[in-house]
Coordinates of C-alpha atoms in Angstrom, one line a residue:
X3 CA 8.5 -76.5 -39.0
X4 CA 8.0 -80.2 -37.6
X5 CA 11.3 -80.2 -35.8
X6 CA 10.2 -77.0 -34.0
X7 CA 6.8 -78.4 -33.1
X8 CA 8.5 -81.6 -31.8
X9 CA 10.9 -79.6 -29.4
X10 CA 8.1 -77.3 -28.2
X11 CA 5.5 -80.2 -27.5
X12 CA 6.8 -81.3 -24.1
X13 CA 7.6 -77.9 -23.0
X14 CA 4.1 -76.4 -23.7
X15 CA 2.5 -79.1 -21.5
X16 CA 3.4 -77.0 -18.4
X17 CA 3.8 -73.6 -20.1
X18 CA 0.5 -72.2 -18.7
X19 CA 1.6 -73.2 -15.2
X20 CA 5.1 -71.8 -15.6
X21 CA 4.2 -68.6 -17.5
X22 CA 1.5 -67.4 -14.9
X23 CA 3.8 -68.4 -11.9
X24 CA 6.4 -66.3 -13.4
X25 CA 4.4 -63.3 -13.3
X26 CA 2.3 -63.8 -10.5
X27 CA 5.3 -64.5 -8.4
X28 CA 6.0 -60.8 -8.6
X29 CA 2.3 -59.6 -8.8
X30 CA -0.1 -61.7 -7.2
X31 CA -3.0 -59.3 -7.2
X32 CA -6.0 -58.9 -9.4
X33 CA -5.4 -57.0 -12.6
X34 CA -7.0 -53.4 -13.3
X35 CA -8.2 -52.7 -16.7
X36 CA -6.1 -49.4 -16.7
X37 CA -3.0 -51.2 -15.3
X38 CA -2.5 -48.7 -12.5
X39 CA -3.8 -48.3 -8.9
X40 CA -4.6 -45.0 -7.1
X41 CA -2.4 -42.1 -6.7
X42 CA 0.6 -42.3 -4.5
X43 CA 0.7 -40.2 -1.4
X44 CA 2.9 -37.2 -1.0
X45 CA 3.7 -37.7 2.7
X46 CA 6.1 -39.7 4.8
X47 CA 7.8 -39.7 8.0
X48 CA 10.6 -37.0 9.0
X49 CA 14.0 -37.9 9.2
X50 CA 17.3 -36.6 10.9
X51 CA 19.7 -36.8 7.9
X52 CA 22.7 -36.2 10.1
X53 CA 21.9 -39.5 12.1
X54 CA 21.4 -43.1 10.8
X55 CA 18.5 -43.8 8.8
X56 CA 16.8 -47.0 9.5
X57 CA 15.7 -48.8 6.4
X58 CA 13.7 -52.2 6.7
X59 CA 14.2 -54.8 4.2
X60 CA 11.3 -57.5 3.8
X61 CA 12.4 -60.6 2.0
X62 CA 11.0 -64.3 2.2
X63 CA 14.0 -65.8 3.9
X64 CA 12.2 -68.7 5.2
X65 CA 10.2 -69.6 2.1
X66 CA 11.7 -72.7 0.7
X67 CA 11.1 -71.7 -2.7
X68 CA 12.6 -68.2 -2.7
X69 CA 15.7 -68.5 -0.4
X70 CA 18.1 -67.6 -3.2
X71 CA 16.4 -64.4 -4.2
X72 CA 16.1 -63.4 -0.5
X73 CA 19.6 -63.8 -0.1
X74 CA 20.6 -62.0 -3.2
X75 CA 18.3 -59.0 -2.6
X76 CA 19.8 -58.7 0.9
X77 CA 23.3 -58.8 -0.5
X78 CA 22.4 -56.3 -3.3
X79 CA 21.2 -53.9 -0.5
X80 CA 24.3 -54.2 1.3
X81 CA 26.4 -53.6 -1.9
X82 CA 24.4 -50.5 -2.6
X83 CA 25.0 -49.3 1.0
X84 CA 28.8 -49.7 0.5
X85 CA 28.6 -47.2 -2.4
X86 CA 26.8 -44.5 -0.3
X87 CA 29.0 -41.5 0.3
X88 CA 28.2 -39.3 3.3
X89 CA 25.0 -41.2 4.1
X90 CA 24.4 -43.8 6.9
X91 CA 21.8 -46.3 6.3
X92 CA 21.0 -48.8 9.2
X93 CA 19.5 -51.8 7.2
X94 CA 17.2 -54.2 9.4
X95 CA 16.2 -57.3 7.6
X96 CA 12.8 -58.9 8.2
X97 CA 11.6 -62.4 7.1
X98 CA 8.2 -62.4 5.5
X99 CA 8.2 -66.1 4.9
X100 CA 6.3 -65.3 1.6
X101 CA 3.1 -64.8 3.9
X102 CA 0.8 -61.7 3.5
X103 CA 0.2 -62.2 7.4
X104 CA 3.8 -62.5 8.4
X105 CA 4.8 -59.7 6.1
X106 CA 2.3 -57.3 7.7
X107 CA 3.4 -58.2 11.3
X108 CA 7.1 -57.8 10.1
X109 CA 6.3 -54.3 8.7
X110 CA 4.5 -53.3 11.7
X111 CA 7.5 -54.4 13.9
X112 CA 10.1 -52.8 11.5
X113 CA 8.1 -49.4 11.9
X114 CA 8.0 -49.8 15.7
X115 CA 11.7 -50.3 15.7
X116 CA 12.3 -47.2 13.9
X117 CA 12.3 -47.8 10.1
X118 CA 11.5 -44.7 8.0
X119 CA 11.0 -46.8 4.8
X120 CA 10.5 -50.2 3.9
X121 CA 12.0 -52.1 0.9
X122 CA 10.0 -55.1 -0.2
X123 CA 8.2 -57.4 0.1
X124 CA 8.8 -59.6 -3.3
X125 CA 5.3 -60.5 -4.0
X126 CA 2.5 -58.3 -4.8
X127 CA -0.3 -59.6 -2.5
X128 CA 2.4 -59.7 0.4
X129 CA 3.5 -56.0 -0.4
X130 CA -0.2 -55.0 -0.1
X131 CA -0.7 -56.3 3.2
X132 CA 2.5 -54.8 4.5
X133 CA 1.6 -51.5 3.1
X134 CA -1.8 -51.4 4.8
X135 CA -0.6 -51.8 8.3
X136 CA 2.0 -49.0 8.0
X137 CA -0.2 -46.5 5.9
X138 CA -1.6 -44.7 9.0
X139 CA 1.9 -43.9 10.1
X140 CA 3.0 -42.5 6.6
X141 CA 5.8 -45.0 6.0
X142 CA 6.4 -45.6 2.2
X143 CA 6.8 -49.1 0.9
X144 CA 9.0 -49.7 -2.2
X145 CA 8.0 -53.3 -3.3
X146 CA 9.8 -55.5 -5.6
X147 CA 6.7 -56.4 -7.5
X148 CA 6.2 -55.4 -11.1
X149 CA 2.5 -55.4 -10.8
X150 CA 1.2 -51.8 -11.3
X151 CA -2.5 -52.6 -10.3
X152 CA -1.2 -52.7 -6.5
X153 CA 0.5 -49.5 -6.7
X154 CA -0.8 -46.3 -4.9
X155 CA -0.9 -44.6 -1.6
X156 CA 2.1 -45.5 0.4
X157 CA 2.9 -48.5 -1.9
X158 CA 5.3 -48.2 -5.0
X159 CA 6.5 -51.1 -7.3
X160 CA 10.1 -51.1 -8.4
X161 CA 9.8 -54.2 -10.9
X162 CA 9.9 -53.3 -14.4
X163 CA 6.4 -53.0 -16.0
X164 CA 5.0 -54.2 -19.1
X165 CA 3.5 -50.6 -19.6
X166 CA 6.9 -49.1 -19.3
X167 CA 8.4 -51.4 -21.9
X168 CA 5.4 -51.2 -24.3
X169 CA 5.5 -47.3 -24.0
X170 CA 9.1 -47.2 -24.9
X171 CA 8.5 -49.6 -27.9
X172 CA 5.5 -47.8 -29.2
X173 CA 7.3 -44.4 -28.8
X174 CA 10.3 -45.7 -30.8
X175 CA 7.8 -47.2 -33.6
X176 CA 5.9 -44.2 -34.0
X177 CA 9.0 -42.2 -34.7
X178 CA 9.7 -44.9 -37.4
X179 CA 6.4 -44.4 -38.8
X180 CA 4.4 -47.2 -37.2
X181 CA 0.6 -46.6 -37.4
X182 CA -1.1 -49.8 -36.2
X183 CA -0.5 -52.9 -34.7
X184 CA -1.9 -56.6 -34.1
X185 CA -1.4 -57.8 -30.6
X186 CA -0.8 -61.5 -30.2
X187 CA -1.0 -62.8 -26.7
X188 CA -1.4 -65.8 -24.6
X189 CA -4.7 -66.7 -22.8
X190 CA -3.2 -66.4 -19.2
X191 CA -2.3 -63.9 -16.8
X192 CA 1.0 -62.6 -18.4
X193 CA -0.7 -62.5 -21.7
X194 CA -3.7 -60.4 -20.7
X195 CA -1.3 -58.0 -18.6
X196 CA 0.9 -57.6 -21.7
X197 CA -2.3 -57.1 -24.0
X198 CA -3.6 -54.3 -21.9
X199 CA -0.1 -52.7 -21.4
X200 CA 0.3 -52.4 -25.3
X201 CA -3.3 -51.1 -25.7
X202 CA -2.5 -48.5 -23.1
X203 CA 0.9 -47.6 -24.7
X204 CA -0.7 -47.5 -28.1
X205 CA -3.2 -45.0 -27.1
X206 CA -0.4 -42.9 -25.2
X207 CA 1.5 -42.9 -28.5
X208 CA -1.3 -42.3 -31.2
X209 CA -1.0 -45.7 -32.7
X210 CA -4.0 -47.9 -33.5
X211 CA -4.5 -51.3 -32.1
X212 CA -6.0 -52.9 -35.3
X213 CA -6.6 -56.5 -33.6
X214 CA -5.9 -58.5 -30.7
X215 CA -5.5 -62.3 -31.2
X216 CA -5.4 -64.7 -28.3
X217 CA -4.0 -68.2 -28.3
X218 CA -4.3 -71.0 -25.8
X219 CA -1.1 -72.7 -24.4
X220 CA -1.3 -75.8 -26.4
X221 CA 0.7 -77.0 -29.3
X222 CA -2.3 -76.9 -31.4
X223 CA -3.4 -73.5 -30.1
X224 CA 0.0 -71.9 -30.7
X225 CA 0.5 -73.3 -34.1
X226 CA -3.2 -72.5 -35.3
X227 CA -2.8 -68.9 -34.1
X228 CA 0.6 -68.7 -35.7
X229 CA -0.8 -70.2 -39.1
X230 CA -3.8 -67.6 -39.0
X231 CA -1.7 -64.5 -38.4
X232 CA -1.0 -64.0 -42.1
X233 CA -4.7 -63.5 -42.7
X234 CA -5.2 -61.5 -39.6
X235 CA -2.4 -58.9 -40.5
X236 CA -3.6 -58.7 -44.1
X237 CA -7.3 -58.0 -43.1
X238 CA -6.7 -55.6 -40.3
X239 CA -3.8 -53.7 -42.3
X240 CA -1.7 -53.7 -39.0
X241 CA 2.0 -52.6 -39.7
X242 CA 3.5 -54.8 -36.9
X243 CA 2.8 -57.9 -34.7
X244 CA 3.3 -57.2 -31.0
X245 CA 3.9 -60.5 -29.2
X246 CA 3.6 -60.6 -25.6
X247 CA 5.0 -64.1 -25.0
X248 CA 8.1 -64.4 -22.9
X249 CA 11.3 -65.3 -24.8
X250 CA 11.9 -68.6 -22.6
X251 CA 8.4 -69.6 -23.2
X252 CA 8.1 -72.9 -25.7
X253 CA 5.7 -71.1 -27.7
X254 CA 8.2 -68.5 -28.9
X255 CA 10.1 -70.6 -31.5
X256 CA 6.8 -71.8 -33.1
X257 CA 5.7 -68.2 -33.6
X258 CA 8.9 -66.9 -35.0
X259 CA 9.2 -69.9 -37.6
X260 CA 5.4 -70.5 -38.4
X261 CA 4.2 -66.9 -38.9
X262 CA 6.7 -66.1 -41.5
X263 CA 5.9 -69.4 -43.2
X264 CA 2.4 -68.3 -43.2
X265 CA 2.3 -64.7 -44.6
X266 CA 3.6 -62.4 -42.1
X267 CA 6.9 -61.5 -43.7
X268 CA 9.3 -59.9 -41.3
X269 CA 10.5 -57.7 -44.3
X270 CA 6.9 -56.3 -44.6
X271 CA 5.5 -56.6 -41.2
X272 CA 7.7 -55.4 -38.0
X273 CA 7.8 -57.9 -35.3
X274 CA 7.9 -56.5 -31.9
X275 CA 8.5 -58.4 -28.5
X276 CA 7.3 -57.2 -25.3
X277 CA 10.0 -59.2 -23.2
X278 CA 13.9 -59.4 -23.6
X279 CA 14.5 -61.7 -26.4
X280 CA 18.3 -61.5 -25.8
X281 CA 17.9 -63.8 -22.9
X282 CA 17.3 -66.5 -25.3
X283 CA 19.8 -66.0 -28.1
X284 CA 18.9 -69.1 -29.6
X285 CA 15.6 -67.3 -30.9
X286 CA 17.9 -65.1 -33.2
X287 CA 18.3 -67.9 -35.7
X288 CA 14.3 -68.0 -36.5
X289 CA 13.1 -66.1 -39.3
X290 CA 10.6 -64.1 -37.3
X291 CA 13.5 -62.6 -35.0
X292 CA 15.4 -60.8 -38.0
X293 CA 14.7 -57.2 -37.8
X294 CA 12.3 -57.7 -34.6
X295 CA 12.3 -54.9 -32.0
X296 CA 12.7 -55.6 -28.2
X297 CA 14.1 -53.7 -25.1
X298 CA 16.7 -54.2 -22.4
X299 CA 18.3 -51.9 -19.8
X300 CA 21.6 -50.3 -20.2
X301 CA 23.8 -53.1 -20.7
X302 CA 27.2 -51.6 -19.5
X303 CA 25.5 -50.5 -16.2
X304 CA 23.8 -53.9 -15.6
X305 CA 27.0 -55.8 -16.5
X306 CA 29.0 -53.5 -13.9
X307 CA 26.5 -54.6 -11.2
X308 CA 26.8 -58.1 -12.1
X309 CA 30.5 -58.0 -11.9
X310 CA 30.6 -56.3 -8.7
X311 CA 28.1 -58.5 -7.1
X312 CA 30.0 -61.6 -8.3
X313 CA 33.3 -60.3 -7.0
X314 CA 31.7 -59.6 -3.6
X315 CA 29.7 -62.7 -3.1
X316 CA 31.0 -65.3 -5.3
X317 CA 28.0 -65.9 -7.6
X318 CA 25.8 -64.2 -10.3
X319 CA 23.0 -62.2 -8.8
X320 CA 19.4 -63.3 -9.3
X321 CA 17.6 -61.1 -12.2
X322 CA 15.6 -59.4 -9.4
X323 CA 18.5 -58.6 -7.0
X324 CA 19.1 -55.3 -8.6
X325 CA 15.7 -53.9 -7.4
X326 CA 17.0 -54.0 -3.8
X327 CA 20.2 -52.1 -5.0
X328 CA 17.8 -49.5 -6.7
X329 CA 16.0 -49.0 -3.7
X330 CA 18.8 -48.3 -1.5
X331 CA 20.4 -46.2 -4.1
X332 CA 17.1 -44.0 -4.3
X333 CA 17.0 -43.7 -0.5
X334 CA 20.8 -42.8 -0.3
X335 CA 20.4 -40.2 -3.0
X336 CA 17.5 -38.4 -1.2
X337 CA 19.0 -38.6 2.3
X338 CA 22.3 -37.2 0.9
X339 CA 20.5 -34.0 0.2
X340 CA 20.2 -33.3 3.9
X341 CA 16.4 -32.8 4.0
X342 CA 14.1 -34.0 6.8
X343 CA 11.3 -34.7 4.3
X344 CA 13.7 -36.8 2.1
X345 CA 11.5 -40.0 2.4
X346 CA 8.1 -38.6 1.5
X347 CA 6.2 -39.6 -1.4
X348 CA 6.8 -36.1 -2.9
X349 CA 10.6 -36.7 -2.7
X350 CA 10.6 -40.1 -3.9
X351 CA 8.7 -39.1 -7.1
X352 CA 11.1 -36.3 -8.0
X353 CA 11.2 -36.0 -11.8
X354 CA 15.0 -36.4 -12.2
X355 CA 14.9 -39.8 -10.8
X356 CA 17.8 -42.1 -9.8
X357 CA 20.5 -44.1 -11.3
X358 CA 20.1 -47.8 -10.7
X359 CA 21.7 -51.2 -11.9
X360 CA 20.1 -50.9 -15.3
X361 CA 20.2 -47.2 -15.8
X362 CA 18.1 -44.2 -15.0
X363 CA 14.7 -44.9 -13.3
X364 CA 12.2 -42.8 -11.3
X365 CA 9.0 -43.5 -9.2
X366 CA 5.8 -42.0 -10.5
X367 CA 3.0 -40.3 -8.6
X368 CA 0.6 -43.2 -9.3
X369 CA 3.1 -45.6 -7.6
X370 CA 4.5 -47.2 -10.6
X371 CA 7.8 -46.5 -12.2
X372 CA 9.5 -45.6 -15.3
X373 CA 12.9 -46.9 -16.4
X374 CA 15.2 -45.9 -19.4
X375 CA 15.4 -48.6 -21.8
X376 CA 17.5 -49.3 -25.1
X377 CA 15.6 -50.6 -28.1
X378 CA 17.5 -53.6 -29.9
X379 CA 17.1 -55.6 -33.0
X380 CA 18.6 -58.8 -34.5
X381 CA 20.6 -58.5 -37.4
X382 CA 22.2 -61.9 -39.0
X383 CA 21.7 -63.8 -35.7
X384 CA 23.3 -61.0 -33.6
X385 CA 21.8 -58.3 -31.2
X386 CA 22.3 -54.6 -32.3
X387 CA 21.1 -51.7 -30.3
X388 CA 19.0 -49.4 -32.5
X389 CA 18.3 -46.5 -29.7
X390 CA 20.4 -46.5 -26.6
X391 CA 19.0 -46.2 -23.1
X392 CA 18.6 -42.7 -22.1
X393 CA 21.0 -41.5 -19.4
X394 CA 18.5 -39.1 -18.1
X395 CA 14.7 -38.3 -18.2
X396 CA 15.4 -35.0 -20.3
X397 CA 16.6 -36.6 -23.5
X398 CA 15.2 -38.8 -26.3
X399 CA 13.7 -42.1 -25.4
X400 CA 11.0 -40.8 -23.2

């Protein structure tokens, strides 16, 4: 245990800042208790599907901290356009500079110049301002944010949400006989979002949240919480411990080492992760990882996108680049149907959804999204798929 604590100590000094920044970069708006905004509108501009359809892409090109992702989002969008058969998309790219005011101006200019739908911006608070200025013209905005609290009206979020992940895991858990969970979360923005998402998903699936346990992002705070979880699980009667912490966070090795040493036996209590543990395979060697559940997208489709992107542009795509591909794929699929109302809110939220870089996804009437996810576990330090990602919204996994 002491080796684990020593390695984690330095990283945890900045963990609070890094963890918050990681989520806020995509979110950037106040949390709402129900993790959802108002309902999305059903309207939108009319198009002529026989003519080129102008799509605006708003990315932070001149933001010094986001140049790489801006480039990759644009490249992914162009890669998706090249895939379209019989659909002519006229892509117009606008720089937001990562600024709400600049994004609002860019969104208005895009619509004035003929854009029928907007992809982006990246950050939640930037997307909010962009959507406001074009709402009265009925133009829908498919932002790259993962913050469900900004969604609604003409603003949709394409980013994977904690609610979607938690719901997939809770649904799977319920089918395995899971009755109650203890939630272990960090006292920061991502941790609070995660806790709320798990509580909502538990309610959706008839699972009891026996207790929620916060911990401060400090070496002592993480260690103390991990040491105490054995008592918490015993007293609450929880069947599982649901951990919100990101796999790359320095707290994770401590939790996965110290909890099993203090009475949270993975053979008796199910460990569940809200984030993708496969991005940090070093975690698989810790005792708490054995048999744990977490989700991931359709791996064959994601690898196919990554390979094609690398072949086209000579570099691996940013993890969020696929969202721009997904947005274009959705627009292209709808325009191909040949209807003038292809880009209205009603069309965007059609129940069958779309095929994206990580599998099937659909936009919901509240402006959030639902994505098909696989449930995976760890066996003998190797990832194993327990329940494959669904290929449509009519089968298992939803």
